[in-house]
Structures are given as C-alpha cells and as structure tokens.
Short mmCIF file of C-alpha atoms in Angstrom, two decimals:
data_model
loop_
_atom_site.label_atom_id
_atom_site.label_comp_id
_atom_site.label_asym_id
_atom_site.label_seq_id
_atom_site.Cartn_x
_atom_site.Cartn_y
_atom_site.Cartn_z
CA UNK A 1 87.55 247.43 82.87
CA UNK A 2 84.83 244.32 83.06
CA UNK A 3 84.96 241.43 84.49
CA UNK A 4 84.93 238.53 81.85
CA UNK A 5 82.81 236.05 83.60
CA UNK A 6 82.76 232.26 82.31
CA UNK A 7 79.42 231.21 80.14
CA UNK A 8 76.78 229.59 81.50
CA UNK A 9 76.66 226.51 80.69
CA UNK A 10 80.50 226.55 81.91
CA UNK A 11 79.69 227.20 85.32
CA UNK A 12 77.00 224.98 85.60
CA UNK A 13 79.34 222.30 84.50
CA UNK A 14 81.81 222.51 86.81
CA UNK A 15 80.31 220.51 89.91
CA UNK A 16 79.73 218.17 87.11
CA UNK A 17 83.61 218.33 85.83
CA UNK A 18 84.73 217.46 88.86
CA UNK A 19 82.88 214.19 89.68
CA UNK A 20 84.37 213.34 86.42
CA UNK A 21 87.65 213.88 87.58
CA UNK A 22 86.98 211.69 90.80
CA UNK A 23 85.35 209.21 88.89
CA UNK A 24 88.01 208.88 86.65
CA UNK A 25 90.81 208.83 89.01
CA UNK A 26 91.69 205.29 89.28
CA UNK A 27 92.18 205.75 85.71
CA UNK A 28 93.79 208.76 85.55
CA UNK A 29 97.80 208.44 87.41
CA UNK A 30 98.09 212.54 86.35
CA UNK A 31 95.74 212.83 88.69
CA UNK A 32 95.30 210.86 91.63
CA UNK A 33 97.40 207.47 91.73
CA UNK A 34 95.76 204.40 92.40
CA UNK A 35 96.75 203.45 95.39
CA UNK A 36 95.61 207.33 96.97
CA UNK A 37 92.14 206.00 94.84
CA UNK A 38 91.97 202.79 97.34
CA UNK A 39 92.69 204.54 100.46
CA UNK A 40 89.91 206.78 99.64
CA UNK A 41 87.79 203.87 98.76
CA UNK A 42 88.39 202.30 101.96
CA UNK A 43 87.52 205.25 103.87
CA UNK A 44 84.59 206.48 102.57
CA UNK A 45 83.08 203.26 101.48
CA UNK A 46 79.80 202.34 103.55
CA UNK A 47 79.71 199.15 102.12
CA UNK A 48 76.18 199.13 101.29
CA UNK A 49 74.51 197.62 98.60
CA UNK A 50 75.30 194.48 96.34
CA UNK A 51 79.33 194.31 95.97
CA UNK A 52 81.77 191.46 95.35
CA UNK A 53 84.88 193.17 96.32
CA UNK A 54 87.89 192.71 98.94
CA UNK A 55 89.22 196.02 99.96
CA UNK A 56 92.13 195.25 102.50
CA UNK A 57 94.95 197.16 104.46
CA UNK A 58 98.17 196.68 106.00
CA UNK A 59 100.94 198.56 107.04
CA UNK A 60 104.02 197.98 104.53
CA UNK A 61 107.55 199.50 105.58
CA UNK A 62 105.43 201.94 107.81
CA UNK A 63 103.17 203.15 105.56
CA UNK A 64 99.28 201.96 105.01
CA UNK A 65 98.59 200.53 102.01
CA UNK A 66 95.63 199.03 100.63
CA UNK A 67 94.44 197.44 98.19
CA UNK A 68 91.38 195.52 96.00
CA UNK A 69 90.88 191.93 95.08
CA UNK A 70 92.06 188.68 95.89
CA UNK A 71 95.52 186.65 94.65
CA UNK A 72 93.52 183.87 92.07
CA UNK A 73 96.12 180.99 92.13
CA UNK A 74 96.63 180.62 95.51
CA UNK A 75 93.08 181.32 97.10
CA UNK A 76 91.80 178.56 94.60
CA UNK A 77 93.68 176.06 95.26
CA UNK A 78 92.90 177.14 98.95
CA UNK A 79 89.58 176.49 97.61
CA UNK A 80 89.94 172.75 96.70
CA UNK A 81 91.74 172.36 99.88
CA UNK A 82 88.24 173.74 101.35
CA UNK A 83 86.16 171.45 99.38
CA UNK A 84 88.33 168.49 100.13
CA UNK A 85 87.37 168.88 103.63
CA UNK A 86 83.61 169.28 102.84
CA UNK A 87 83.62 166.22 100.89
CA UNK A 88 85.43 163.91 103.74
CA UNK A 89 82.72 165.11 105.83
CA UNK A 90 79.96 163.91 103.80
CA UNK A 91 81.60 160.94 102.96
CA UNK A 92 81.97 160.34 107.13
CA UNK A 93 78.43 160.81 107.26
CA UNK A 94 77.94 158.31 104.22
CA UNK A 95 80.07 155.54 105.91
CA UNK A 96 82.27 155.83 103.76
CA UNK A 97 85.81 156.37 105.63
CA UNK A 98 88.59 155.23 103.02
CA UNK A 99 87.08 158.47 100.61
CA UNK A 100 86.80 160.74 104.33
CA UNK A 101 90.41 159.81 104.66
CA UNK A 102 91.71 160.51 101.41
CA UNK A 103 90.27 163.49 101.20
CA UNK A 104 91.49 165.01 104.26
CA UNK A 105 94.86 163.89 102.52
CA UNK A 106 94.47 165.41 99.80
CA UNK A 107 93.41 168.90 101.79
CA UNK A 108 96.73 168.28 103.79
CA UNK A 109 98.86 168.35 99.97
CA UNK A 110 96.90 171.68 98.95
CA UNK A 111 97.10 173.78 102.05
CA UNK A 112 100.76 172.83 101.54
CA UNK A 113 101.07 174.12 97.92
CA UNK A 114 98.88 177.44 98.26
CA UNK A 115 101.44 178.79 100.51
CA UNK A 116 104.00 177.55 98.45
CA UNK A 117 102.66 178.87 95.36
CA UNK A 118 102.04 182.68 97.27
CA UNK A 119 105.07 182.87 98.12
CA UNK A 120 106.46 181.98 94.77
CA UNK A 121 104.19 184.52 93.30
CA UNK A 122 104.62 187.47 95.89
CA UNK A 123 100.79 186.84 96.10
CA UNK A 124 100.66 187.17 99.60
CA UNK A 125 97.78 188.70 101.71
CA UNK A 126 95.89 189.18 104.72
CA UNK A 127 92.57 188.04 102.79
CA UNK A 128 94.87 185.13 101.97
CA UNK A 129 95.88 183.98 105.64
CA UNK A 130 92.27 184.33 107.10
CA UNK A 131 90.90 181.92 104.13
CA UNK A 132 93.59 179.99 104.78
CA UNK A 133 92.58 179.38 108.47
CA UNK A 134 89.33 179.16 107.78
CA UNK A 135 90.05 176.40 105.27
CA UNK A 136 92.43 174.61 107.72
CA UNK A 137 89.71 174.94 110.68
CA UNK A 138 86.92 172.91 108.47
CA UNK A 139 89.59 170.06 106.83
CA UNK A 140 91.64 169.55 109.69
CA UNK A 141 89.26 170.83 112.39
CA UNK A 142 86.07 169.69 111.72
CA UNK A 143 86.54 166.78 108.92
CA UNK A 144 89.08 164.48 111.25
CA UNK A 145 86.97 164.55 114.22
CA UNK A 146 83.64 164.03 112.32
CA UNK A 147 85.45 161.01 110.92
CA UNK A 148 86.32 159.22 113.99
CA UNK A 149 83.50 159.88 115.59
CA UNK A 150 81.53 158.10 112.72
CA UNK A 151 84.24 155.37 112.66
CA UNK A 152 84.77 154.94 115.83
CA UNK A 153 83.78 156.87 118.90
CA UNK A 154 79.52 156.83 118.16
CA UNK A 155 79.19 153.81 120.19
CA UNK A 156 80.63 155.79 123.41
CA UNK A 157 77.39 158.60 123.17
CA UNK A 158 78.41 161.32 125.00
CA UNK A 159 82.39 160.23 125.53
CA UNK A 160 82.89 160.06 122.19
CA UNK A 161 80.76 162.69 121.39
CA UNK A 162 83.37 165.22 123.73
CA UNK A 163 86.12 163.10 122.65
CA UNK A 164 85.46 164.50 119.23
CA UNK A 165 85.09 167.92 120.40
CA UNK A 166 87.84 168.37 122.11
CA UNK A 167 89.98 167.54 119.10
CA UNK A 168 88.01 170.34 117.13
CA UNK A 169 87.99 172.60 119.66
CA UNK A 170 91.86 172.45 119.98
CA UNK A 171 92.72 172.69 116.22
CA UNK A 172 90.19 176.49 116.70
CA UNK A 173 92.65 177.48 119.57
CA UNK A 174 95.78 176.45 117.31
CA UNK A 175 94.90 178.14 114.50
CA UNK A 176 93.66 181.65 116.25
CA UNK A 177 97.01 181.55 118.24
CA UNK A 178 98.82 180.53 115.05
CA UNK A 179 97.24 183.31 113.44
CA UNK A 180 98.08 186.29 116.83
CA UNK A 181 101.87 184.72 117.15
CA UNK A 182 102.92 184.24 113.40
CA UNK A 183 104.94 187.91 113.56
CA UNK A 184 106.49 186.92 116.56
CA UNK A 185 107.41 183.39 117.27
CA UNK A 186 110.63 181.65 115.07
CA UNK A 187 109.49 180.19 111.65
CA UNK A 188 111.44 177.53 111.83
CA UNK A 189 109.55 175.67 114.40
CA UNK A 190 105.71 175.33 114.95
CA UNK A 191 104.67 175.74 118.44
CA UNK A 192 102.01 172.96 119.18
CA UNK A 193 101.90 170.12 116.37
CA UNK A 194 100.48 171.82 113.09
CA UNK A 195 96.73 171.17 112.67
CA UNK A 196 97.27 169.26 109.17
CA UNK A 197 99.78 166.69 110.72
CA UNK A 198 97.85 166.12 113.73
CA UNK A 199 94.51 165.33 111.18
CA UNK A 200 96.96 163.19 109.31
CA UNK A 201 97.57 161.34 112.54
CA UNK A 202 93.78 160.70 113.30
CA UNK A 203 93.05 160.09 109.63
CA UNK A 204 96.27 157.72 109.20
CA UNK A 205 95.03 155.67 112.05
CA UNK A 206 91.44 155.49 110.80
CA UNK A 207 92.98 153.99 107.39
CA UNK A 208 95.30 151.32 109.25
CA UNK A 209 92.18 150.10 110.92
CA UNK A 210 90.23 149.77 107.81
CA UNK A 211 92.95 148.09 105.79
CA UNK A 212 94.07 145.85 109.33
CA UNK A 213 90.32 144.79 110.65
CA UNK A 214 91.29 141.01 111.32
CA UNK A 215 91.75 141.92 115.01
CA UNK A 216 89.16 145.00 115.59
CA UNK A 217 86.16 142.47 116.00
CA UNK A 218 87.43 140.58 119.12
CA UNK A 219 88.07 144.27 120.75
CA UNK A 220 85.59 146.70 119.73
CA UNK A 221 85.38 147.79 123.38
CA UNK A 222 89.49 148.38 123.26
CA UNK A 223 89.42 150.07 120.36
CA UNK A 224 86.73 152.80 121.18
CA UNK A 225 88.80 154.10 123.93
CA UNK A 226 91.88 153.44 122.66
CA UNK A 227 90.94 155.91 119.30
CA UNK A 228 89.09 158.18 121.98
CA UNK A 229 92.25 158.47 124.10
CA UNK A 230 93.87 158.98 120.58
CA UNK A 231 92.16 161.84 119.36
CA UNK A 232 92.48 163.50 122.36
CA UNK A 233 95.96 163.43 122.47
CA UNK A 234 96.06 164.58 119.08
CA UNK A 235 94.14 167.61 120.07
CA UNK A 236 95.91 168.28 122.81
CA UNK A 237 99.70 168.47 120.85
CA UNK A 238 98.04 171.21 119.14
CA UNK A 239 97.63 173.88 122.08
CA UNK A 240 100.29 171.97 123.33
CA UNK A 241 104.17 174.66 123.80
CA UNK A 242 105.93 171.72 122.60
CA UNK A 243 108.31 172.97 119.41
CA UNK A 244 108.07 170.97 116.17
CA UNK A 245 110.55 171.38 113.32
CA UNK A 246 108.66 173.54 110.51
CA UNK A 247 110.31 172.61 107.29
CA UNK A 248 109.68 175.63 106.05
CA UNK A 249 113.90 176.68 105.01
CA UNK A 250 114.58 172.56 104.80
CA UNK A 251 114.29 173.47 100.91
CA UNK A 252 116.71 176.39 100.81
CA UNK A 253 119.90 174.61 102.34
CA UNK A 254 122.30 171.65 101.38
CA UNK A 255 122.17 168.57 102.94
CA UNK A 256 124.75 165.77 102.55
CA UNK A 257 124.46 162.89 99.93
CA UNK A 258 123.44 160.25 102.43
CA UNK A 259 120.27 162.12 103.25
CA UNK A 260 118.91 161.76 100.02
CA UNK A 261 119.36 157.85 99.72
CA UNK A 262 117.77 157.84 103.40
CA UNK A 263 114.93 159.53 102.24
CA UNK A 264 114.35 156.81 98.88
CA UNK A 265 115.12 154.42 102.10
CA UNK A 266 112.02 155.70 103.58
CA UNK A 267 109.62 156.05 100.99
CA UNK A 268 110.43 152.78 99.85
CA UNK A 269 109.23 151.26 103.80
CA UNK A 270 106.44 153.93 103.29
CA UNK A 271 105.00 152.31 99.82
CA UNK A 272 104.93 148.64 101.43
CA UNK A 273 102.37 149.79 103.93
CA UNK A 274 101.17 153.20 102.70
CA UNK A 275 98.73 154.38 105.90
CA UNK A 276 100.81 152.12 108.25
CA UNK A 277 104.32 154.29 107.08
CA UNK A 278 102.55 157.23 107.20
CA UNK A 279 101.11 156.79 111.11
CA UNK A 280 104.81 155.86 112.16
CA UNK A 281 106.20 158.55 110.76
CA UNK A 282 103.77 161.14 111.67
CA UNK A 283 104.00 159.07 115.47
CA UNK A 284 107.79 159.60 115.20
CA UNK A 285 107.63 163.55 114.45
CA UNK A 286 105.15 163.98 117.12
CA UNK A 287 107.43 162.16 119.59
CA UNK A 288 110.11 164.26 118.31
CA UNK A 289 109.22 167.34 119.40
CA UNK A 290 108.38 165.84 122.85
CA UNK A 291 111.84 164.49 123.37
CA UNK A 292 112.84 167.91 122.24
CA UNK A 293 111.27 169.65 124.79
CA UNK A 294 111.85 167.21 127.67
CA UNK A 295 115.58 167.31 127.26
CA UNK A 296 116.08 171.08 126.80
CA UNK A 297 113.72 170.93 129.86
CA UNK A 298 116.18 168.99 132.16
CA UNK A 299 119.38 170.74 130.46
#
C-alpha cells in the first residue's frame, strides 16, 4: 500500500493558501465574518506605519464589538462646528468681535444638529463623542474667552488675563466630567450649565455691548470688571452641581396649545432686540436652575 503524497508545488503552496485565506477574510463571510476580521485587526495591529483608519471598541449588550471608520454626516458637521470656533478666534484676534460672535453662534447651532442628526441615523460612536468634546472645548472653551479678553478684559493685564482662564479652564473640567458621568447621571437635566449656553452668555453680552456703546465710554473702568466678574461666573455655572433642564425629550412629548403661541410670543420680543433677547433668556435659564436648586435645597 503507498502513501499518495500531495505534488510539490502543492505543498509548497499551502503556507501561501492560507495567507490568502486571511487576507481575504473580510471578504469572505464563509469564512471568517467581519466583525471576528476587526477584532483581530484590533488586536494584532501595531499601528505602525502610514494609516488613516479609526479602529474602535465598545462593549454592546455584553459583548465587545469593534469596528472601522468614522459616521460621515455627523463628524462633518462636527467639523464646521470646529472651524466655526477657529474662525471666531481669529476674528478676536483681528478686532473683529461682531464675526467672533457669530461664529461662536453658529458653532452653538451645529454641535446641536450633529447629535441630532447621529441619533437620527443610529450613527453613534465613541470616535464621535471624543470629537465632539474636543470640538466643544475649542468653540465654547477657548473661542468665548479669547473674545472677551480681546474685547474687554486686555486692559486689566494679568486680571483679565486669569479672568479669561478661568472661564476656559472650567468649560475643560465640564466637558471631561460630562464625558466620565454621561452613563450615569439623568439625561434630562445637565449638571453644571452646558458649555455652549454658557459661551452664548459671554458671546451674547459681547454683542449687546457692541450694538449698545452710547454708555460704555463714560465707564470703561465699570465695564472691565463688570465683564471680568461676568465671565467668571459663567465659568463657574459650568463645574457648578446646579441642575439645568436638558431639552433633550422636550421634542418627544405634547405640550398644550398655549405653549406654542408663548413661544411665537417670545421670538417675536427676541427679533426686536436679537443679542439683547438672547442674553435675557439665556440670564433667565441660568437663574433657573439656581432657583431650582435653592428651593429643593431648603425643602
């Protein structure tokens, strides 16, 4: 009886046969799915080289699952969110305030819709939320304070100067704790004012002094410390434990009739005075959640 033995060339071509098959995996579901194909990616990739890849994990219903790339719709307009902030801060540095200020409006509308539009499209993501921060930390960190510093606080030197700080420095702490309590506090509230109202705040009050300058010659002095003491309290509501109303399921429930012609009430005071409506209200929801606080405090 022999032994039928495979050819040469056969043998030698098996190694070779069986990168193939690894190779080809992603693109082969017979073989090995491709989300088996990521996890291997992610653990035996050294990362080395030239790549332009995202290879991320989470845990899903208990398992691990990873995966490559980004969501594109949300993470760009994340991205013009990003580059509204970059351009109020070289417009600060330009002098020119009223294009600062709109843009860090205009930041504040698109960090609004890329959340809207991930969830929309089930295209959420870790990659997503760290952007997202990151985003948030340069328009509503760094742009406001750079702003009213240039505007306002440069006369003070070194005041201003930590006066400035401090507001950036507090919108860092509010997003990283943001980003460590999001599984566990109640998404219906926002502990600590959310970084995009309280730039709105600072930004609103830049644009009411532009467009209402009669007065700020006779008090320069005033006015220094009364934006310094401003933007610090600003910063301060961030870190602050004081619970603000998130919106977030306002959209999913009924209200009653009369809410709706209150609202067209509101916008109506709003368009008379557009950066004077939007500084009360923005004044009123901070108080809000101060009120809040204080009474469940003393009940």
């Amino acid at each position: 009886m022999t032994n039928e033995q495979p050819p040469k060339s056969q043998a030698n071509d098996a190694p070779l046969n069986d990168r193939l098959l690894q190779d080809t995996a992603a693109t082969q579901p017979p073989f090995v799915d491709e989300h088996e194909f990521n996890i291997r990616l992610a653990d035996n990739d050294s990362y080395d080289g030239l790549t332009f890849e995202v290879i991320e994990a989470e845990v899903a219903e208990g398992k691990r699952v990873v995966s490559r790339g980004v969501y594109l719709a949300p993470n760009l307009i994340t991205t013009l969110s990003l580059l509204s902030g970059f351009y109020s801060i070289l417009a600060s540095t330009q002098g020119e305030f009223y294009k600062a200020s709109l843009a860090i409006f205009l930041s504040a509308i698109l960090d609004g819709a890329d959340g809207r539009v991930a969830r929309m499209l089930n295209a959420q993501s870790p990659f997503g939320e760290q952007y997202d921060s990151l985003a948030d930390m340069l328009a509503f960190g760094v742009a406001p304070a750079i702003l009213i510093y240039s505007f306002a606080l440069q006369p003070l030197g070194r005041i201003g100067l930590g006066c400035a700080f401090v507001f950036t420095a507090c919108g860092a702490f509010r997003l990283a704790r943001f980003n460590v309590q999001v599984a566990t506090v109640d998404k219906k509230y926002f502990v600590g004012l959310a970084s995009p109202l309280a730039a709105i705040l600072v930004t609103a009050a830049v644009m009411v002094a532009i467009d209402h300058n009669e007065w700020i010659g006779q008090y320069d002095t005033a006015v220094m410390f009364l934006f310094a003491a401003w933007v610090v309290t600003c910063g301060l509501l961030m870190v602050s434990n004081v619970k603000y109303y998130s919106f977030k399921e306002f959209d999913k429930k009924k209200v009653p009739f009369v809410v709706l012609i209150i609202g067209v009430l509101i916008m109506s005071i709003v368009l008379y005075d557009i950066p004077v409506g939007i500084l009360a209200i923005g004044i009123i929801y901070a108080l809000s959640g101060i009120v809040t606080t204080v009474k469940a405090k003393m009940g």
